[in-house]
GROMACS .gro file of C-alpha atoms in nm:
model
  369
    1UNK     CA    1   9.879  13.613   9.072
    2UNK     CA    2   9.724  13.429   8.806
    3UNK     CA    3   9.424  13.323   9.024
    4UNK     CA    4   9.386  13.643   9.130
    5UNK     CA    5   9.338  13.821   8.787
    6UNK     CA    6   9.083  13.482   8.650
    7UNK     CA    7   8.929  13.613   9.031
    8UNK     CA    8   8.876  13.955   8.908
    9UNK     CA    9   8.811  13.937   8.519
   10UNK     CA   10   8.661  13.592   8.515
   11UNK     CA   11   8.654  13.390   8.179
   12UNK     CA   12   8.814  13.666   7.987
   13UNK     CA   13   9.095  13.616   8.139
   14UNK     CA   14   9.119  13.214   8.194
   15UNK     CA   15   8.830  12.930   8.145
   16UNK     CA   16   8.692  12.809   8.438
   17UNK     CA   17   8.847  12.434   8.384
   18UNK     CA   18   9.193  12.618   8.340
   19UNK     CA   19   9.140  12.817   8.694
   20UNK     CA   20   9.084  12.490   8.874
   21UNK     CA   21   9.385  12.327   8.703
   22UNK     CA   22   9.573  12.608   8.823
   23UNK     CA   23   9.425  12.573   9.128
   24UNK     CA   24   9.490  12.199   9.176
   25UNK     CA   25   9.809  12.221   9.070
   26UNK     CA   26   9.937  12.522   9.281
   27UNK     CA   27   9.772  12.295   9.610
   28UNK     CA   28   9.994  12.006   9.498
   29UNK     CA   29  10.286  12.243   9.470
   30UNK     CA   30  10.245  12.327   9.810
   31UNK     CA   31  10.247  12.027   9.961
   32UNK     CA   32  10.587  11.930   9.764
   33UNK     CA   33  10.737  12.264   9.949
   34UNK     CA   34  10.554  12.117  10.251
   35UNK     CA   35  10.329  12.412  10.306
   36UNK     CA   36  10.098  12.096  10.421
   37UNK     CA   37   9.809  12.391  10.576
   38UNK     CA   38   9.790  12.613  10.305
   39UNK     CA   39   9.817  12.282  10.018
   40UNK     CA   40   9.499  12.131  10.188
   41UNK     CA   41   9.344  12.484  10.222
   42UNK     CA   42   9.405  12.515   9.820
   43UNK     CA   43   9.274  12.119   9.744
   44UNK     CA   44   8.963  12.205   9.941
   45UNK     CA   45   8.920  12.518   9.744
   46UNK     CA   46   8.981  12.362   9.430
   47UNK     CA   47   8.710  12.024   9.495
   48UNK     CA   48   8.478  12.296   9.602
   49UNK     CA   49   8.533  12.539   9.264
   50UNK     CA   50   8.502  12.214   9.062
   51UNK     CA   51   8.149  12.094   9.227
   52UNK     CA   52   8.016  12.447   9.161
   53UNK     CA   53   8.096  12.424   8.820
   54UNK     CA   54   7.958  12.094   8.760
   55UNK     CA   55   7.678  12.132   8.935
   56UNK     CA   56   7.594  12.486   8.713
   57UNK     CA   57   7.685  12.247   8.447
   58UNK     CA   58   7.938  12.484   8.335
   59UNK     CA   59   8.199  12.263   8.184
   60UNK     CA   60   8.180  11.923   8.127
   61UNK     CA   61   8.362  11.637   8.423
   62UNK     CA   62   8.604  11.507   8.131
   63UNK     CA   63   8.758  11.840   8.053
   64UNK     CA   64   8.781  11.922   8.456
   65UNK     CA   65   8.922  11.621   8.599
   66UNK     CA   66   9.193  11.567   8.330
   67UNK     CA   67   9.502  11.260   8.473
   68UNK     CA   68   9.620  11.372   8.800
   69UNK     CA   69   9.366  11.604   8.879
   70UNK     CA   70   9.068  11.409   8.959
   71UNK     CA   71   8.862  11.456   9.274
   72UNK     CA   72   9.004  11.147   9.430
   73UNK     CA   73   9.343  11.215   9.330
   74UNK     CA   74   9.336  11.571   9.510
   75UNK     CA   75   9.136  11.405   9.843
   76UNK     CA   76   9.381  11.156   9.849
   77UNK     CA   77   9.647  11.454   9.891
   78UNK     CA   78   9.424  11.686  10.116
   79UNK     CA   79   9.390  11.356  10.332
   80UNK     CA   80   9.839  11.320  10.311
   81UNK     CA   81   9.840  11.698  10.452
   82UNK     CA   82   9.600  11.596  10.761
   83UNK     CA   83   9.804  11.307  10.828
   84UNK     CA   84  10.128  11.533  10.863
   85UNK     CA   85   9.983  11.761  11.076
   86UNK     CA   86   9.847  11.513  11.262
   87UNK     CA   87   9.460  11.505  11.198
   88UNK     CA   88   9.379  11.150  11.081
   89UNK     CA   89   9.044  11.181  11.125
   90UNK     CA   90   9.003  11.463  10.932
   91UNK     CA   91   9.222  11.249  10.696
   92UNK     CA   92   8.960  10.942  10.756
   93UNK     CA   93   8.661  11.191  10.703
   94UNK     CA   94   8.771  11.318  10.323
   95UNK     CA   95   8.892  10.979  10.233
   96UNK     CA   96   8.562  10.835  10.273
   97UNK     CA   97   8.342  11.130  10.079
   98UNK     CA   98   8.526  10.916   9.758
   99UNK     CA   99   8.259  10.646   9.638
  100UNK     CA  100   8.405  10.313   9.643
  101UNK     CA  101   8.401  10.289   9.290
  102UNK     CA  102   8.629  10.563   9.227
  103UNK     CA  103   8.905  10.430   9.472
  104UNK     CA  104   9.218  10.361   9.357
  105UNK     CA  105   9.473  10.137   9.502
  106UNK     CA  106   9.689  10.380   9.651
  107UNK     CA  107   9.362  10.534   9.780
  108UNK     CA  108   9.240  10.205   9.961
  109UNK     CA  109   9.594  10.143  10.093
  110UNK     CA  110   9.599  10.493  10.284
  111UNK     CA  111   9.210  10.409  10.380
  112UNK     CA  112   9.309  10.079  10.492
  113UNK     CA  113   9.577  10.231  10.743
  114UNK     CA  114   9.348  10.489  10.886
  115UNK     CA  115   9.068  10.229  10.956
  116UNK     CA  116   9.332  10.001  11.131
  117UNK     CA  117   9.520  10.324  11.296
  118UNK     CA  118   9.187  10.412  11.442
  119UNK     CA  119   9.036  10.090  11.534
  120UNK     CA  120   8.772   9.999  11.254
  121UNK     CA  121   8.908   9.647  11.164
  122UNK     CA  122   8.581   9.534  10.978
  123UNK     CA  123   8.669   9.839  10.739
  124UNK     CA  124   9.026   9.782  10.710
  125UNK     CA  125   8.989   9.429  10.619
  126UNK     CA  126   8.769   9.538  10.310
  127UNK     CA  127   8.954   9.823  10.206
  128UNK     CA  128   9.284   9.624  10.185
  129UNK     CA  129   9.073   9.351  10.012
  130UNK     CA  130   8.983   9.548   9.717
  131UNK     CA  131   9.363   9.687   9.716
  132UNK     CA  132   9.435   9.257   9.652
  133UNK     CA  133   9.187   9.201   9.447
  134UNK     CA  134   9.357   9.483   9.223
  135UNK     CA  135   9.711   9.416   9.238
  136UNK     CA  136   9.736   9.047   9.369
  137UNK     CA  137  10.103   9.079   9.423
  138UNK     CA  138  10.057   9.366   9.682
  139UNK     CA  139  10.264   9.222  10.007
  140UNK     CA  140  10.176   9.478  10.207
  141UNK     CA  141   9.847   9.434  10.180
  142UNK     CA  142   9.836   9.088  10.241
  143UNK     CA  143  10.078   9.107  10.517
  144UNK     CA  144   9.754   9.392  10.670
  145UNK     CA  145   9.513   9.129  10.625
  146UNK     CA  146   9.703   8.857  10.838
  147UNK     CA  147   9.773   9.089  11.101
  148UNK     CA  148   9.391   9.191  11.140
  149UNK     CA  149   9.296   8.777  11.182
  150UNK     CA  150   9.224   8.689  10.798
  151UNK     CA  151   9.258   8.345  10.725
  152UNK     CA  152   9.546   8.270  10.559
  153UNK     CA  153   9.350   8.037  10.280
  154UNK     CA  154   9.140   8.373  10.193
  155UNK     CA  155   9.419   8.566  10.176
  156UNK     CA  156   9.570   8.298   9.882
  157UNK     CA  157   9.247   8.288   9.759
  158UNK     CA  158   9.213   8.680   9.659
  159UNK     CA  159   9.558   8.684   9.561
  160UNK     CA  160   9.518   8.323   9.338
  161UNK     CA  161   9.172   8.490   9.179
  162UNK     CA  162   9.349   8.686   8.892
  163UNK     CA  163   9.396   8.609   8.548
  164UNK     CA  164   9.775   8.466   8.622
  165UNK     CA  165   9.852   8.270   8.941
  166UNK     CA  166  10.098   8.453   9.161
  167UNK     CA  167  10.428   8.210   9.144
  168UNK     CA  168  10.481   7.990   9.429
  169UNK     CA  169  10.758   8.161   9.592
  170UNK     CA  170  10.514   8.437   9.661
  171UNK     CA  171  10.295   8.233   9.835
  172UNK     CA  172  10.514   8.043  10.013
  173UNK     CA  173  10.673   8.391  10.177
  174UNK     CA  174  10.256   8.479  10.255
  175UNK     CA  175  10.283   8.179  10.421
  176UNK     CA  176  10.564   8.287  10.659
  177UNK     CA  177  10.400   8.628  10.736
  178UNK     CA  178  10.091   8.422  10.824
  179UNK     CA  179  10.274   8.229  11.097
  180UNK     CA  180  10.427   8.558  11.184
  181UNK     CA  181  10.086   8.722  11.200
  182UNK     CA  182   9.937   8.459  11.455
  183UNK     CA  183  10.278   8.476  11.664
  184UNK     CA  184  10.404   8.117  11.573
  185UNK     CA  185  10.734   8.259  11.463
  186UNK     CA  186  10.915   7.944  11.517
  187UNK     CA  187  10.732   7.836  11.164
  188UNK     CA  188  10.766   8.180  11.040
  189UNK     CA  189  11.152   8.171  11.084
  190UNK     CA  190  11.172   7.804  10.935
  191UNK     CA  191  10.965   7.913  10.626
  192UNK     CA  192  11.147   8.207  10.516
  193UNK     CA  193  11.477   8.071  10.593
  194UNK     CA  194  11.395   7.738  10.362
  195UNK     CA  195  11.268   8.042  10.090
  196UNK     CA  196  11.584   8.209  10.121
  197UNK     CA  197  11.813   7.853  10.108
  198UNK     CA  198  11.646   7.666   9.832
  199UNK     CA  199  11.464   7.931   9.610
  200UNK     CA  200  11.531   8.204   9.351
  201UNK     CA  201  11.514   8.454   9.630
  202UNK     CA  202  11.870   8.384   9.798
  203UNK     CA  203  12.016   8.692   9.920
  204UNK     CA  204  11.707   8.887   9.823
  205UNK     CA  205  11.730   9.212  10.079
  206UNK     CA  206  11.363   9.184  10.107
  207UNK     CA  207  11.363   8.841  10.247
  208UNK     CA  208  11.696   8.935  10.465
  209UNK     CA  209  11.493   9.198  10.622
  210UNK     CA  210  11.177   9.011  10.642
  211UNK     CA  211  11.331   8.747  10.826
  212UNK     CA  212  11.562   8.939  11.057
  213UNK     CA  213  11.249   9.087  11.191
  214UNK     CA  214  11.100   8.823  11.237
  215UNK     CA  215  11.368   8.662  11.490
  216UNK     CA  216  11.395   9.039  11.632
  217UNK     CA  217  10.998   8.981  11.687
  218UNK     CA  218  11.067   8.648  11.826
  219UNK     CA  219  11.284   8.836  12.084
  220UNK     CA  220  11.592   8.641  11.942
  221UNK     CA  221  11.805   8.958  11.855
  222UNK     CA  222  12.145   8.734  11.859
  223UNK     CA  223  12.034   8.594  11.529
  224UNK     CA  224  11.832   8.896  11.410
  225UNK     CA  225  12.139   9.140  11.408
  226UNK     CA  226  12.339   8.972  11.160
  227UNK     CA  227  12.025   8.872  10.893
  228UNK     CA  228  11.956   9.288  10.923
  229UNK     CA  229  12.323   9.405  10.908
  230UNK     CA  230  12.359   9.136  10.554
  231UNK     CA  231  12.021   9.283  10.463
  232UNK     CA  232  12.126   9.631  10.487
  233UNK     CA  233  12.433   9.557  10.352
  234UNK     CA  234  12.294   9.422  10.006
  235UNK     CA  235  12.039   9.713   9.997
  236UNK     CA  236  12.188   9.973  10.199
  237UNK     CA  237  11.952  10.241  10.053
  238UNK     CA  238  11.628  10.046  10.179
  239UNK     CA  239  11.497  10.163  10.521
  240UNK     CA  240  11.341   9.838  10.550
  241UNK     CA  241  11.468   9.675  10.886
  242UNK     CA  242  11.710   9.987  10.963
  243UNK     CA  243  11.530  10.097  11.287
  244UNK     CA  244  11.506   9.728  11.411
  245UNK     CA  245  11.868   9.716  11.351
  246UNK     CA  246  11.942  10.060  11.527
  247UNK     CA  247  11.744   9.908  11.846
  248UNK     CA  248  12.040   9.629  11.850
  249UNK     CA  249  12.310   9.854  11.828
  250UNK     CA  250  12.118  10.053  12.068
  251UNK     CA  251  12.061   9.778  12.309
  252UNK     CA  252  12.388   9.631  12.259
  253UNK     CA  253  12.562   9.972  12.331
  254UNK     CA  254  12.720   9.959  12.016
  255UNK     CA  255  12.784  10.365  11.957
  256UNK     CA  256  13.019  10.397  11.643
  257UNK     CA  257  12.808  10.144  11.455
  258UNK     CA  258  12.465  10.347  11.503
  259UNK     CA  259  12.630  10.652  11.444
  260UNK     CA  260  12.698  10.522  11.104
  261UNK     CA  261  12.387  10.370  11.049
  262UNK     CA  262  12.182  10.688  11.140
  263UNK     CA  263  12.452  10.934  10.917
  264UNK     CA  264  12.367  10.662  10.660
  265UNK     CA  265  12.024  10.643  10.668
  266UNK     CA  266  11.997  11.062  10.679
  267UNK     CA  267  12.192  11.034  10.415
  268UNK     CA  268  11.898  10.811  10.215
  269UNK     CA  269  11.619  11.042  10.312
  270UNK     CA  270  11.487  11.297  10.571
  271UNK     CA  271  11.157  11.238  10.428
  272UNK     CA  272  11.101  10.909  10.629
  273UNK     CA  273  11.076  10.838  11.020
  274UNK     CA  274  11.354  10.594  11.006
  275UNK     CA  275  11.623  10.817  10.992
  276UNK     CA  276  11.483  11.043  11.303
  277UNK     CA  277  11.434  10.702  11.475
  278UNK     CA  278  11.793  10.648  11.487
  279UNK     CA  279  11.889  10.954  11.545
  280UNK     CA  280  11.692  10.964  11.871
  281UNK     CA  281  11.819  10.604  11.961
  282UNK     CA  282  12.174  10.760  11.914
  283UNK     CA  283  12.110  11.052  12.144
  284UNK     CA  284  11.989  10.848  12.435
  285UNK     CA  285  12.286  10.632  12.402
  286UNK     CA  286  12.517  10.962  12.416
  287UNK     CA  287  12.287  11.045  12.740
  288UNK     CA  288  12.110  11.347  12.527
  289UNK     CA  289  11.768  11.293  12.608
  290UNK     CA  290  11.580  11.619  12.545
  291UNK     CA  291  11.745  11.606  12.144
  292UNK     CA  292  11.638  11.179  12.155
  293UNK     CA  293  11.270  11.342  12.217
  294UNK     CA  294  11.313  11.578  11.965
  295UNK     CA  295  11.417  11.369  11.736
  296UNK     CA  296  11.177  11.073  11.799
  297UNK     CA  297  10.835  11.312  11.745
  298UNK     CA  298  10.980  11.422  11.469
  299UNK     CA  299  10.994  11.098  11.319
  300UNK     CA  300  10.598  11.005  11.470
  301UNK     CA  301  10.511  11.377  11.309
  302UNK     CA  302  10.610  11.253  10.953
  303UNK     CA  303  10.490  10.892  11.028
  304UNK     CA  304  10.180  10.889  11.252
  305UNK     CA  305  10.197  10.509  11.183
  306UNK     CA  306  10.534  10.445  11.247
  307UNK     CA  307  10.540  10.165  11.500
  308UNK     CA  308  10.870  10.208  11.567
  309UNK     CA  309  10.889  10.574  11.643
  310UNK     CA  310  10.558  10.489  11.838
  311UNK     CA  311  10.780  10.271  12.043
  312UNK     CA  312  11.036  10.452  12.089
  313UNK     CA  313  10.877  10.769  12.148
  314UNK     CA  314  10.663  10.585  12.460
  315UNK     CA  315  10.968  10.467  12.612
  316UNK     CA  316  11.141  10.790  12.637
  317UNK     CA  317  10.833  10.956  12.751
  318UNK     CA  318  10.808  10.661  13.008
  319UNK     CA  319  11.179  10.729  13.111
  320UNK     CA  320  11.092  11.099  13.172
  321UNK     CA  321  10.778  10.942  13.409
  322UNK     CA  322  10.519  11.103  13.166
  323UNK     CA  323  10.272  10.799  13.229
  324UNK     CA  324  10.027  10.927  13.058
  325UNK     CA  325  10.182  11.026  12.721
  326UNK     CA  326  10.358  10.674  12.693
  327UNK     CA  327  10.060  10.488  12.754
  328UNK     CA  328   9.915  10.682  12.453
  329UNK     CA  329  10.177  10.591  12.233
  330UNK     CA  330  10.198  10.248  12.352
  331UNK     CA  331   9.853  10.156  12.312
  332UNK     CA  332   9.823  10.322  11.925
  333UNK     CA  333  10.134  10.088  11.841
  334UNK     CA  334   9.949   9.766  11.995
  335UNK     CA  335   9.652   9.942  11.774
  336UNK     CA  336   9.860   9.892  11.475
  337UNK     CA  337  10.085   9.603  11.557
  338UNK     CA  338   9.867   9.373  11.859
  339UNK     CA  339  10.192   9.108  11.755
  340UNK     CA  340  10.502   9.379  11.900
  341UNK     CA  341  10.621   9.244  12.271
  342UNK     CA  342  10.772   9.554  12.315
  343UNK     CA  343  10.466   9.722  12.493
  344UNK     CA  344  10.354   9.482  12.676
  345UNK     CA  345  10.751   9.391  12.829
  346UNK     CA  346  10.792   9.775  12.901
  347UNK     CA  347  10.445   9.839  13.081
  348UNK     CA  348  10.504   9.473  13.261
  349UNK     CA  349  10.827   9.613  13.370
  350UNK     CA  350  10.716   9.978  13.463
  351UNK     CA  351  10.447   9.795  13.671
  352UNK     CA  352  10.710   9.633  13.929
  353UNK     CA  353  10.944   9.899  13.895
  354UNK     CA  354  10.647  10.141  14.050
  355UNK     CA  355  10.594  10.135  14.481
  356UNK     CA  356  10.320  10.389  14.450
  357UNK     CA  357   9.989  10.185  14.438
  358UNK     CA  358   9.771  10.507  14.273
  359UNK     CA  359  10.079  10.528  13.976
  360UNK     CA  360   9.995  10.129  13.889
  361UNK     CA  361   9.641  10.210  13.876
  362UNK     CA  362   9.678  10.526  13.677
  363UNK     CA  363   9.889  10.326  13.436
  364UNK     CA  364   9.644   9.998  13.403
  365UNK     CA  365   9.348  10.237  13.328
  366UNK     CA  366   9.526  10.432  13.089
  367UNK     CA  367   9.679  10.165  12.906
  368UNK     CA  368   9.359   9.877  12.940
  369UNK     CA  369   9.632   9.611  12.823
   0.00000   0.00000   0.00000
């Protein structure tokens, strides 16, 4: 109502950095109600007011873009709505009308993601550099790096180039998700387990989880069920692990126990995939397939880059003989994660399972493993 009447009686009414504040902020409101269509139609609206003006040279850039209300800040939203309703590219495409310079790291995390997500490695690697060469102590995005084939001594050296060294611990647990990175999980394991024995870190949930997917990665899920469960069990409001862990009890037929898990993790948040991931896992165990779909696109639809749902989501679709479909989903998650056996054991298997010669082919050219 408020834009409306600023619409009709122009500045009398409200000042022309005021309307696009109003603006702005009513797009962000949206998306929080997750109205994710009409918040990016409002964002786009509002950069667009807020170029006219500066471009009339109407107002002045530091009395438009006030904290939280910058350009980049409401791209980096517009591109959050595209992701939900499943456009990254058109996520990709706004991202990248930011200069580099006006990136933050939250910005280059997202742009990182979307680079690996759709294949553009050489851009990932440099937009996840400059999010380590801010904040030296960001695992994440030195656990991206190692996964896209950066040496693990220019990895050290980004993070090692601040003003303060990180402390050793840190490095030594970058050292384990290197080994993890290039599939040697053997050293992996043996690294974190010596950092959780004989270092600060013991019973650190972070660690627990790190390492318990590691062995699950290693396709040694005796170990890797007990490391998760004492991992979830010292944080049990941390997703981290929780779907791994839900694909054990799922595996291992163990009903009651993902029941709990999944009324746990709901519990946490519906905002995540991991709690749609397990309640999908827990419908195909009760034989409840069509709900398990539901369910697991649900949790790919609020997580594009959820390898796990992914995953999941392939091998029902696989189940239901949807070749096509899987093979999609399969080959985004060996986009994003080249190191997960899963797709490559399921598609092996599918292979020999299949008498009819033109299926096999269909599959190989769809999947190109």
């Amino acid at each position: 109502m408020v834009l409306t009447a600023a619409e009709n009686q122009g500045e009398s009414c409200m000042l022309c950095q005021h309307r696009y504040h109003c603006m702005a902020m009513l797009g962000l409101s949206l998306q929080q109600l997750k109205q994710y269509r009409r918040a990016e139609a409002m964002l786009k609206k509002s950069v667009i007011y807020a170029k006219s003006l500066l471009k009339g040279k109407i107002v002045k850039a530091s009395d438009l873009y006030i904290e939280g209300l910058t350009e980049m800040e409401l791209k980096y939203s517009m591109a959050e709505c595209h992701i939900v309703i499943g456009q990254p590219n058109l996520a990709l495409s706004v991202l990248e009308t930011v200069g580099p310079r006006s990136r933050s790291i939250k910005f280059n995390m997202l742009l990182g993601n979307l680079y690996q997500q759709s294949g553009m490695e050489r851009s990932a690697i440099s937009a996840f550099k400059e999010v380590l060469k801010e904040c030296p102590c960001a695992i994440e995005a030195a656990e991206k790096l190692l996964m896209l084939r950066l040496p693990l001594s220019e990895v050290t050296h980004i993070m090692s180039s601040g003003d303060s060294p990180p402390p050793e611990w840190l490095l030594t647990f970058v050292k384990g998700l290197s080994a993890r990175a290039n599939r040697d999980f053997s050293s992996s394991v043996s690294t974190l387990r010596q950092l959780e024995e004989h270092s600060p870190l013991r019973n650190n949930a972070h660690l627990l989880a790190t390492l318990g997917i590691t062995y699950y990665m290693q396709g040694d899920e005796k170990c890797a069920m007990p490391v998760l469960q004492k991992a979830h069990e010292l944080e049990p409001l941390s997703m981290e692990g929780v779907a791994m862990l839900g694909s054990l009890y799922y595996s291992d037929h163990r009903i009651k126990e993902l029941e709990v898990l999944a009324a746990a993790t709901v519990s946490v948040s519906e905002n995540s995939a991991h709690p749609w991931i397990l309640l999908a896992y827990y419908c195909h165990v009760s034989k409840r397939t069509t709900k398990a779909i539901y369910f697991a696109h649900k949790a790919c639809s609020i997580d594009p880059l959820s390898v796990e749902g992914l995953l999941l989501k392939g091998g029902l679709l696989l189940e239901l003989k949807k070749m096509q479909e899987a093979a999609l989903h399969y080959r985004e998650a060996m986009q994003l994660a080249p190191h997960r056996f899963e797709p490559y054991k399921v598609v092996t298997r599918t292979i020999f399972s299949i008498s009819n010669k033109s299926e096999i082919i269909m599959l190989q050219s769809d999947n190109e493993f």
